[in-house]
mmCIF file of C-alpha atoms in Angstrom:
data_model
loop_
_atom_site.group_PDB
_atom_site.id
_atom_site.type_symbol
_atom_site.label_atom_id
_atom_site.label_comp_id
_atom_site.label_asym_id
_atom_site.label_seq_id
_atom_site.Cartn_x
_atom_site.Cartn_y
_atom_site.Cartn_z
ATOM 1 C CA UNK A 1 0.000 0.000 0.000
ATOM 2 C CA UNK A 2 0.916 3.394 -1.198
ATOM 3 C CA UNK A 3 2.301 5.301 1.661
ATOM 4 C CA UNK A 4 0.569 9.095 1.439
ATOM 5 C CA UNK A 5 3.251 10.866 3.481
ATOM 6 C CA UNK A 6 6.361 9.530 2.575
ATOM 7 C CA UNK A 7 9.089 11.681 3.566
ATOM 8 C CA UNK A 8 10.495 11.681 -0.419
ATOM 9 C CA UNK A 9 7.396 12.936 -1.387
ATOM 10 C CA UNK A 10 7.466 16.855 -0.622
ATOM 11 C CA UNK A 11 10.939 17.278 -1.977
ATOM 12 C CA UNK A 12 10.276 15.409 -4.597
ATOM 13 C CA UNK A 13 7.017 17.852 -5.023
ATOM 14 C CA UNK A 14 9.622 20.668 -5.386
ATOM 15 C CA UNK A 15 12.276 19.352 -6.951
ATOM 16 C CA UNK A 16 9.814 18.629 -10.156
ATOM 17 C CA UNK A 17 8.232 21.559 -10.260
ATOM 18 C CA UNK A 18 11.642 24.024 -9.929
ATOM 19 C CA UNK A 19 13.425 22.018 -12.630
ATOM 20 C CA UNK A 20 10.290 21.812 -15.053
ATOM 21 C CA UNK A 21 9.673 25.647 -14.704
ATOM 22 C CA UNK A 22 13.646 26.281 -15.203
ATOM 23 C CA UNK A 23 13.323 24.214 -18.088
ATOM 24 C CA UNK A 24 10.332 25.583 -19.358
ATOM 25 C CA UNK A 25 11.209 29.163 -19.041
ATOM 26 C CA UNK A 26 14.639 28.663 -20.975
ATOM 27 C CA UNK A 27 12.870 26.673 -23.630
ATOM 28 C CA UNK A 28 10.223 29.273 -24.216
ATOM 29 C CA UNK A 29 12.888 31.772 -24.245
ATOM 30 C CA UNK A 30 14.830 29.618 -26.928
ATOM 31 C CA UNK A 31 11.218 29.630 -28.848
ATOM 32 C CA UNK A 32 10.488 33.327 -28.500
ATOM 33 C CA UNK A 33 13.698 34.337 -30.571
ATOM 34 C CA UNK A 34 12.493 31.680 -33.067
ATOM 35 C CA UNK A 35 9.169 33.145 -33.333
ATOM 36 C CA UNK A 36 10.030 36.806 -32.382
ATOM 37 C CA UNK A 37 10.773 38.502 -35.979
ATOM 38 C CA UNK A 38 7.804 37.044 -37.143
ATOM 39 C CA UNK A 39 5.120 37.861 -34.578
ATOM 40 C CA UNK A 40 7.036 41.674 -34.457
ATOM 41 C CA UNK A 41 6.437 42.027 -38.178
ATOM 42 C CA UNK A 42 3.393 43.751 -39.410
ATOM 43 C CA UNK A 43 2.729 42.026 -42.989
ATOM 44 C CA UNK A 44 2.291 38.578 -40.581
ATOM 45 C CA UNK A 45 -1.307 39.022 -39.188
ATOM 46 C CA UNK A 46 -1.685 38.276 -35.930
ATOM 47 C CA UNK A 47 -4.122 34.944 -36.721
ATOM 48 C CA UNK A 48 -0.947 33.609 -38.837
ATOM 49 C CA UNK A 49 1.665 33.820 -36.029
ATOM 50 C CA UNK A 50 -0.337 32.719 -33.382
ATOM 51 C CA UNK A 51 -0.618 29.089 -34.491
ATOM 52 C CA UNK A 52 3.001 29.096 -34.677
ATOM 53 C CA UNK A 53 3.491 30.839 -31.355
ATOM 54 C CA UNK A 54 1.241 28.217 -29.628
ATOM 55 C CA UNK A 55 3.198 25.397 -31.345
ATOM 56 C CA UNK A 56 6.326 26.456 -30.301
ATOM 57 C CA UNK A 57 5.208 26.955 -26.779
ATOM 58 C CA UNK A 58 3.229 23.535 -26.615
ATOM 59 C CA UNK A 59 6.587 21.773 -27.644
ATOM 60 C CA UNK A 60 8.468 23.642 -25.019
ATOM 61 C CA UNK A 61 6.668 23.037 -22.391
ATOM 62 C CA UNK A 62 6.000 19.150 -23.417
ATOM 63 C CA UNK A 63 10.210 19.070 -23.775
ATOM 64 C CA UNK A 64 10.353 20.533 -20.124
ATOM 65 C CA UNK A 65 7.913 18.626 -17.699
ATOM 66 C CA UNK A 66 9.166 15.587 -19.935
ATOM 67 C CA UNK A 67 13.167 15.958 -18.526
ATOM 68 C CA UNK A 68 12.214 17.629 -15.464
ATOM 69 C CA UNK A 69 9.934 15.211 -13.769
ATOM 70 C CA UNK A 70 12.887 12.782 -14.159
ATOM 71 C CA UNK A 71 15.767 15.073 -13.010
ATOM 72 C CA UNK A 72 13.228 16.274 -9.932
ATOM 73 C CA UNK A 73 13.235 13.032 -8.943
ATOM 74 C CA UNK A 74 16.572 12.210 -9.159
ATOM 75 C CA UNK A 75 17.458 14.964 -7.397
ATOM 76 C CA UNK A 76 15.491 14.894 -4.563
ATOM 77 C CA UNK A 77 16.405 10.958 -4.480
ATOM 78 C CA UNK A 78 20.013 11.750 -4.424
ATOM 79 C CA UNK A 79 19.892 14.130 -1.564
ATOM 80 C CA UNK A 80 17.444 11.828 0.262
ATOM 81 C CA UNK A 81 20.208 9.042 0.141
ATOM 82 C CA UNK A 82 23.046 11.585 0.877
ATOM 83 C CA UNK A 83 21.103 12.494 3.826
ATOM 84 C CA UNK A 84 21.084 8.563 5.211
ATOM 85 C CA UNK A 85 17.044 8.953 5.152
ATOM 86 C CA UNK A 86 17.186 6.468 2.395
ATOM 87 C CA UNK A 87 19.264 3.867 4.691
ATOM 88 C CA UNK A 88 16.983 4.641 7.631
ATOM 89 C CA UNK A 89 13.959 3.403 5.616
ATOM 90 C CA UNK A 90 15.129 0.732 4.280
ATOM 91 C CA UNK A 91 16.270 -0.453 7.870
ATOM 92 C CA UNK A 92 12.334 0.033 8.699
ATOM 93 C CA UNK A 93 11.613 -2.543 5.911
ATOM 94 C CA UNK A 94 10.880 -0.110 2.714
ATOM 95 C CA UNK A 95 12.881 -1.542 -0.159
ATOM 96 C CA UNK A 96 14.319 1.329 -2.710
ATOM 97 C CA UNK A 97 11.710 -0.196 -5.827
ATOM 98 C CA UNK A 98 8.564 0.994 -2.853
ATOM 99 C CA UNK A 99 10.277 4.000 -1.901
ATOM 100 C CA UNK A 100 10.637 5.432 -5.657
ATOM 101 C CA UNK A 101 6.990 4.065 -6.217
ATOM 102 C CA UNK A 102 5.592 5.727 -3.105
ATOM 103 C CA UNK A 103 6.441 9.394 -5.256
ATOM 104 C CA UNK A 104 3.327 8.884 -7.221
ATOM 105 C CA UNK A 105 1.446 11.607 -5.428
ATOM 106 C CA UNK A 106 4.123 13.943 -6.931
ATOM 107 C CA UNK A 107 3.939 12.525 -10.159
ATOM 108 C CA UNK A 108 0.337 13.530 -11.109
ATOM 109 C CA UNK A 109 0.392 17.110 -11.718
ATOM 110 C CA UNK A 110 3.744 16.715 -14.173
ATOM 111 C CA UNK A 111 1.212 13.827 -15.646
ATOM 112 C CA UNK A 112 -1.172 16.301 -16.312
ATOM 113 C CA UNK A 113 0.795 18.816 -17.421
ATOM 114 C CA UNK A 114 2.640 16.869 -19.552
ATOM 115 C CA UNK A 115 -0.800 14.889 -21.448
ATOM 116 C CA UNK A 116 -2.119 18.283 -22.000
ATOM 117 C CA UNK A 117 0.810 19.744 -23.840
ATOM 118 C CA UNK A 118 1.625 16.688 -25.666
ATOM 119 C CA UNK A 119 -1.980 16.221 -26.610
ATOM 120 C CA UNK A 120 -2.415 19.597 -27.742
ATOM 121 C CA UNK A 121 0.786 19.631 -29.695
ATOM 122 C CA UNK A 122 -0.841 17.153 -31.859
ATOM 123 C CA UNK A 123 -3.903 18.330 -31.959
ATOM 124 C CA UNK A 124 -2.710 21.801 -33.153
ATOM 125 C CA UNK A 125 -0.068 19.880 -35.610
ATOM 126 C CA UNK A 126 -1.904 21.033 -38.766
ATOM 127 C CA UNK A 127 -2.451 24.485 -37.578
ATOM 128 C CA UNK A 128 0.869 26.022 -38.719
ATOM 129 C CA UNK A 129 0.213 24.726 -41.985
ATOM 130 C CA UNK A 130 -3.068 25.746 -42.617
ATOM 131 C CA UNK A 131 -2.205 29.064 -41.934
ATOM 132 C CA UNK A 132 0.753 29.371 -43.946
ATOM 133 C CA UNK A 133 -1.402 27.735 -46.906
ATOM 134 C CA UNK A 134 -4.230 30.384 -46.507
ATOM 135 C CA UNK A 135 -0.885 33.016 -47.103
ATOM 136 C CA UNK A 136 -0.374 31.360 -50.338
ATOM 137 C CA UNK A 137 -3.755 31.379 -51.429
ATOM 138 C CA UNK A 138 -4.470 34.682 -50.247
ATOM 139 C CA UNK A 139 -1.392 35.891 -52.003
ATOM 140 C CA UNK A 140 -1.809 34.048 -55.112
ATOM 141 C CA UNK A 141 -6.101 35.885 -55.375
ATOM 142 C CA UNK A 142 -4.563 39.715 -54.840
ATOM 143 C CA UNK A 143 -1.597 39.064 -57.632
ATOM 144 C CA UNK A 144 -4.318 37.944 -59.842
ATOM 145 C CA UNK A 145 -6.478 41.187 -59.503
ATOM 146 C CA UNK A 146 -2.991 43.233 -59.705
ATOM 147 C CA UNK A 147 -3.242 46.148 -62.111
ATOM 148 C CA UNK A 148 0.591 46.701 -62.349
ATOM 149 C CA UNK A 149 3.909 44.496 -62.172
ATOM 150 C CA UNK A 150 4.220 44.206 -58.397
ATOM 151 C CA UNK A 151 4.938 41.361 -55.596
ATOM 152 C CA UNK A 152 3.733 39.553 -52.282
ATOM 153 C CA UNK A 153 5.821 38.266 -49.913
ATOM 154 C CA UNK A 154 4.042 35.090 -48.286
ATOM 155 C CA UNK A 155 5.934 34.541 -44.341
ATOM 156 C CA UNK A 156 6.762 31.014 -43.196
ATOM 157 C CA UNK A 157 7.773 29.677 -46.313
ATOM 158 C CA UNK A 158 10.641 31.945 -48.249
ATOM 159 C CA UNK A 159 8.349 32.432 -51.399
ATOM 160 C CA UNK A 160 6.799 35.603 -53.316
ATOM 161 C CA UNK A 161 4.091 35.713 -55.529
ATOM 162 C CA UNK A 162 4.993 37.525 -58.933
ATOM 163 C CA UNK A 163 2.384 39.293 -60.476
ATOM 164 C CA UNK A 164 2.326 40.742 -63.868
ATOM 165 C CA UNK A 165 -1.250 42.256 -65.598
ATOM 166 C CA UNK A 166 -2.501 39.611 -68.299
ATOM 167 C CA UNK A 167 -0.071 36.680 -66.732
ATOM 168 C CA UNK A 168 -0.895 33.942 -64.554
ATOM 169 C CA UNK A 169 0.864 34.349 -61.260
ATOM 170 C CA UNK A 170 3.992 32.532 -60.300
ATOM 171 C CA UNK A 171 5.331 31.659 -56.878
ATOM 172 C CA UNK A 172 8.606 32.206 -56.613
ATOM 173 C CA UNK A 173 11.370 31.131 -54.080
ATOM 174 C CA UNK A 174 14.293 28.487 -53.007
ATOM 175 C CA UNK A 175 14.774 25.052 -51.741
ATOM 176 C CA UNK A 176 14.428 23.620 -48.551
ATOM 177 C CA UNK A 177 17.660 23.237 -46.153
ATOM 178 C CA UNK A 178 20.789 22.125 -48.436
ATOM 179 C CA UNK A 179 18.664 23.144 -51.298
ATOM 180 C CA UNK A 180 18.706 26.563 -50.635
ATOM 181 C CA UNK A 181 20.893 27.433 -53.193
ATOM 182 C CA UNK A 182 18.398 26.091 -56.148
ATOM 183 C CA UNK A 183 15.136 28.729 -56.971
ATOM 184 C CA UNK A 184 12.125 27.427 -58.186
ATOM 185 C CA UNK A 185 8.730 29.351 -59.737
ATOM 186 C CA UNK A 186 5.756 27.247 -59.803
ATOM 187 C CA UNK A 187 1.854 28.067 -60.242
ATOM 188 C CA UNK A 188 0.821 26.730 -56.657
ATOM 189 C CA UNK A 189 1.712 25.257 -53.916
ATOM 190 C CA UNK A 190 0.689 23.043 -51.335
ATOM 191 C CA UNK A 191 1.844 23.094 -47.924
ATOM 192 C CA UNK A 192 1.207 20.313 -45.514
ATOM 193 C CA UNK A 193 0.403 20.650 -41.827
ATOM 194 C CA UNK A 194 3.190 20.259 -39.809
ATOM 195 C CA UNK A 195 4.959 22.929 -43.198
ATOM 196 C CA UNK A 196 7.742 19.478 -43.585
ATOM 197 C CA UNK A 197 6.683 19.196 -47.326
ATOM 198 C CA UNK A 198 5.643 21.253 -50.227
ATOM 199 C CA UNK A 199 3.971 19.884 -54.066
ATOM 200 C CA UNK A 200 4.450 22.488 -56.573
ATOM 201 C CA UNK A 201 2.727 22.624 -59.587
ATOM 202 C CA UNK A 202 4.025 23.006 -62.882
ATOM 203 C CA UNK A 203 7.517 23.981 -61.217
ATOM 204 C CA UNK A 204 10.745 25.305 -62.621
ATOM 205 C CA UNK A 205 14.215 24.701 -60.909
ATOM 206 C CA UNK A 206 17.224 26.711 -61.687
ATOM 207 C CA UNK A 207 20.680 25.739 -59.834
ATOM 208 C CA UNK A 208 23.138 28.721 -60.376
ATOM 209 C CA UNK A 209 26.142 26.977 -61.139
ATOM 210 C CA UNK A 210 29.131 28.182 -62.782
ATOM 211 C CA UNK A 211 30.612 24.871 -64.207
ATOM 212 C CA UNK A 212 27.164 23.429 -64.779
ATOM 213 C CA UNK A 213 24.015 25.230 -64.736
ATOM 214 C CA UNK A 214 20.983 23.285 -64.261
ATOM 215 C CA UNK A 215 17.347 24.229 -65.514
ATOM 216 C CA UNK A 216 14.449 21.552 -64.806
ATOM 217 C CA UNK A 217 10.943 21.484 -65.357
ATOM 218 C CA UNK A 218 8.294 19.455 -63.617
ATOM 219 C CA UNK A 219 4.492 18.808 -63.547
ATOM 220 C CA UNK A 220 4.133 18.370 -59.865
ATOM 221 C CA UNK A 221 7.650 18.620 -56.988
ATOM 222 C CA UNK A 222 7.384 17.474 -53.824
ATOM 223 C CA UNK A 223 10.087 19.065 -51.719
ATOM 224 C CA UNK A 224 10.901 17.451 -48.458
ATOM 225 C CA UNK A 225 13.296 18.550 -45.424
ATOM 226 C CA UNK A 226 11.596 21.139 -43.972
ATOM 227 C CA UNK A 227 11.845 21.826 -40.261
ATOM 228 C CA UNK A 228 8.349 20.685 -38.147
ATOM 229 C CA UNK A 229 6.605 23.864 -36.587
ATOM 230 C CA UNK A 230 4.682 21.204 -34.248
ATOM 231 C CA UNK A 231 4.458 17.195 -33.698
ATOM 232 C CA UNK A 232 3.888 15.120 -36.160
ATOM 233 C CA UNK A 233 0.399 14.778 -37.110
ATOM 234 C CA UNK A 234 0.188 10.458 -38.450
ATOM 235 C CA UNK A 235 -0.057 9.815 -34.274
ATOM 236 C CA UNK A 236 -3.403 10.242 -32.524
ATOM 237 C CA UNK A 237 -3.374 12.700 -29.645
ATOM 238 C CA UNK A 238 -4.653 10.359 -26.860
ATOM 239 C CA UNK A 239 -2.073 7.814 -28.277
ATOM 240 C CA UNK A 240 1.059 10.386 -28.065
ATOM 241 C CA UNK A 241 0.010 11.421 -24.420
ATOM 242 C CA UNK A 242 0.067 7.995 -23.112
ATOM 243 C CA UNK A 243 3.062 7.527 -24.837
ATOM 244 C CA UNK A 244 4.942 11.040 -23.246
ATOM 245 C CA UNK A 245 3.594 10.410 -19.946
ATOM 246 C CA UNK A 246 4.868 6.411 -19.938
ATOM 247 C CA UNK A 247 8.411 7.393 -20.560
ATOM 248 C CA UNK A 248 8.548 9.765 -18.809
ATOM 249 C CA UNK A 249 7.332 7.524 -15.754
ATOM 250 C CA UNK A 250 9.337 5.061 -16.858
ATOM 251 C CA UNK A 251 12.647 7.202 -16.633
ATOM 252 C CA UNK A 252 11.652 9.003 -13.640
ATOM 253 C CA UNK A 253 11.241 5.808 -11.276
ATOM 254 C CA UNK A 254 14.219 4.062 -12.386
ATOM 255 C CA UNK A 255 16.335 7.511 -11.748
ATOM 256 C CA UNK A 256 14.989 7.412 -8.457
ATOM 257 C CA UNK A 257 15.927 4.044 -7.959
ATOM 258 C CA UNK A 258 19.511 4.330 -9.225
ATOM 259 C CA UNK A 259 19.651 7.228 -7.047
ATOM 260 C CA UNK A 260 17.942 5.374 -3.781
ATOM 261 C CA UNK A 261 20.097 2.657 -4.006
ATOM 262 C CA UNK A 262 23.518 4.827 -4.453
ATOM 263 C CA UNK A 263 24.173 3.466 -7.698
ATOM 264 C CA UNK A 264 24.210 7.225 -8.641
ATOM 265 C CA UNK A 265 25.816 9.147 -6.382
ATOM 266 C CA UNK A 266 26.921 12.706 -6.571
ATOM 267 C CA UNK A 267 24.617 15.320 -8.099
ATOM 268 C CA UNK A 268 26.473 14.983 -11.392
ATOM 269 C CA UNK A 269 25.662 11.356 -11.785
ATOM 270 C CA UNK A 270 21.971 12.052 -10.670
ATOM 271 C CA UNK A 271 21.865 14.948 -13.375
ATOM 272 C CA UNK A 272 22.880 12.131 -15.511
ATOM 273 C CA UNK A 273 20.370 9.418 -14.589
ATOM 274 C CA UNK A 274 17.953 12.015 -14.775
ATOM 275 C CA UNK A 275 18.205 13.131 -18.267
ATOM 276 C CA UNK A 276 19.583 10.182 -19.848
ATOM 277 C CA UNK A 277 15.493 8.685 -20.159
ATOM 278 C CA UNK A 278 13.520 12.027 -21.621
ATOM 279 C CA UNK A 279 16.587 13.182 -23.863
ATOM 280 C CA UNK A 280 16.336 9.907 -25.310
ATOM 281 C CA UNK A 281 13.274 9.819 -25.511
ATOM 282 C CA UNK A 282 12.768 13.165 -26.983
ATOM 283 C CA UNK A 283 15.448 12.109 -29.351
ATOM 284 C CA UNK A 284 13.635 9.018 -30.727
ATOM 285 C CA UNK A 285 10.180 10.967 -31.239
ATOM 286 C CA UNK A 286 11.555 13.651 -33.085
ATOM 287 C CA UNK A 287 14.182 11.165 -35.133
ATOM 288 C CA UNK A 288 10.514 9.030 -35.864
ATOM 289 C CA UNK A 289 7.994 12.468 -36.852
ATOM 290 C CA UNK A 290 10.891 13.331 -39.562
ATOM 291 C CA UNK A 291 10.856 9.861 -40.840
ATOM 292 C CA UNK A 292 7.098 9.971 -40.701
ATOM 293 C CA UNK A 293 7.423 6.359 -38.541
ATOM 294 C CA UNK A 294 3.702 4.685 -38.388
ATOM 295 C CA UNK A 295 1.742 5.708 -34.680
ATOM 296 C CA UNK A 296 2.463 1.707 -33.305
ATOM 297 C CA UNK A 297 6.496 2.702 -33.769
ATOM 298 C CA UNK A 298 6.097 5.184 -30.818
ATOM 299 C CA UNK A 299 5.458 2.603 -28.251
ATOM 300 C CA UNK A 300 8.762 1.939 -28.273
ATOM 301 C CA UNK A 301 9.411 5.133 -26.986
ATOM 302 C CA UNK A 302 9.080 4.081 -23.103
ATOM 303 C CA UNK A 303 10.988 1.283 -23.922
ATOM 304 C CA UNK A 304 13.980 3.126 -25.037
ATOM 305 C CA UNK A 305 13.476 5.745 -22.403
ATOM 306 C CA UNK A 306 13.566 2.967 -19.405
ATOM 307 C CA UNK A 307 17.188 1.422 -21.416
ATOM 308 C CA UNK A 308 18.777 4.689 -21.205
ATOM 309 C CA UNK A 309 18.315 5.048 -17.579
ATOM 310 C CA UNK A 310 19.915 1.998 -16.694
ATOM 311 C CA UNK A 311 22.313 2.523 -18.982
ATOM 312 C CA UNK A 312 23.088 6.112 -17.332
ATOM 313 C CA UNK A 313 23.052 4.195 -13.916
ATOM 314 C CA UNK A 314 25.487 1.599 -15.005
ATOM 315 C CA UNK A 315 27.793 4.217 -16.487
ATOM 316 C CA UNK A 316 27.334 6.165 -13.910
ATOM 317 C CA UNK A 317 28.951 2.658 -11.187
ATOM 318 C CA UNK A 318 31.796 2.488 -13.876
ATOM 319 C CA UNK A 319 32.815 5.370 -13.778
ATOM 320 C CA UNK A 320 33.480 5.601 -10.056
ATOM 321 C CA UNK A 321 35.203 2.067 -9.228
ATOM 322 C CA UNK A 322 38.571 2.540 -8.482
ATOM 323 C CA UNK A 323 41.274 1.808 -10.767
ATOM 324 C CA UNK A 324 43.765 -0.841 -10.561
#
């Protein structure tokens, strides 16, 4: 039976919410200078940016509860052992697997945090996209009605719409990532949620090259290798919260454990042990929505999250026996 006031549980309490609010506030910060220029500048309206604001934030804060209900725990476990409160309980019969389990009381707010942001994220996957496709569209009506040679710049997406009186528009702009160097012009585009791929129709490509210069033309381009603005949208929202929340669980209660039973020890190797299970994790989910991996691949995802704390743990007793 559960025990409601262990003497783990109130640091532990803490020790979770401190690092996930550290966390959170640096990753928003890292997200604001993403988003910044865009939500600062006044041909973006404000229903555009938003989506991408709220993406940004929903991955930052999923990124943050997700390594610092782990490291909390660790944390609080290591100075619970350094203390000798961890010895005295287990002289009272509580073995370190009961003591870690006993945090649970600690563990559902982070739970809840962390299902909400990870369900929104993918519930709000498509938004960014959406958007940046009504840009196009809107772009590619006013060049139509354009009375003189002029241009519109469509945000998100490094295009411009080139209008000339009596000519069908043309979108033009460059490749995605190491294809930045090769511009295209094509009559429309199509963006898809997550803004990772883009068909062109009726596309031209022109790679500026002095030796050879290239000039291709194409019915329909799919261009791939764009950076996700939110989670990938192919896994089902309840799905990906169960998922988030189980390794993060997972990782968590064997970082206590590791640190309980001194297999950790020092705050470095509880640091360690703490993030070795989330970063992982994290790692493998974004590593999968690139690929666009099937939604029954991410239930691996605790798996792997569970192997790299004990993994952390046992590097963690290597590195501290004594050499010959």
């Amino acid at each position: 039976m559960f025990n409601w006031r262990h003497p783990l549980s109130a640091p532990a309490s803490r020790a979770v919410i401190a690092c996930s609010l550290a966390l959170s506030g640096a990753a928003l910060v890292a997200g604001a200078v993403r988003i910044l220029p865009w939500l600062l500048d006044p041909n973006v309206p404000a229903r555009v940016a938003l989506p991408f604001a709220r993406g940004v934030a929903e991955l930052a804060i999923e990124a943050a509860v997700l390594v610092g209900w782990p490291l909390g725990w660790a944390l609080a476990a290591h100075r619970f052992a350094e203390r000798g409160e961890a010895r005295a309980m287990m002289l009272l019969g509580e073995s370190p697997a009961k003591a870690a389990l006993a945090q649970w009381r600690s563990a559902i707010p982070a739970a809840i945090v962390l299902a909400i942001a990870s369900a929104l994220g993918a519930i709000d996957a498509s938004a960014p996209g959406r958007m940046a496709q009504d840009l196009i569209t809107q772009g590619r009506d006013a060049c139509a009605h354009a009375s003189t040679p002029s241009t519109y710049s469509v945000p998100f997406v490094d295009a411009t719409w080139l209008c000339t009186p009596g000519s069908p528009p043309r979108l033009y702009g460059s490749g995605p990532g190491s294809l930045h160097a090769v511009v295209f012009t094509a009559k429309d585009a199509r963006i898809a949620g997550d803004m990772r791929r883009i068909e062109l129709d009726d596309a031209r490509f022109s790679w500026p090259s002095k030796a050879f210069p290239i000039d291709v033309h194409a019915k329909e381009v799919v261009l791939r290798g764009m950076s996700p603005w939110a989670h990938a949208s192919n896994v089902p929202a309840p799905l990906r919260a169960f998922i988030v929340v189980a390794a993060a669980a997972a990782a968590a209660l064997l970082a206590a454990h590791a640190c309980l039973t001194r297999m950790a020890r020092g705050t470095f190797a509880a640091v360690l042990v703490g993030v070795s299970g989330p970063v992982a994790a994290l790692g493998l989910m974004r590593a999968m929505e690139r690929a666009s991996a099937p939604a029954a691949a991410y239930l691996v995802t605790p798996i792997v999250a569970a192997l790299a704390a004990v993994m952390a743990a046992l590097l963690a007793v290597a590195l501290r026996r004594p050499r010959a």
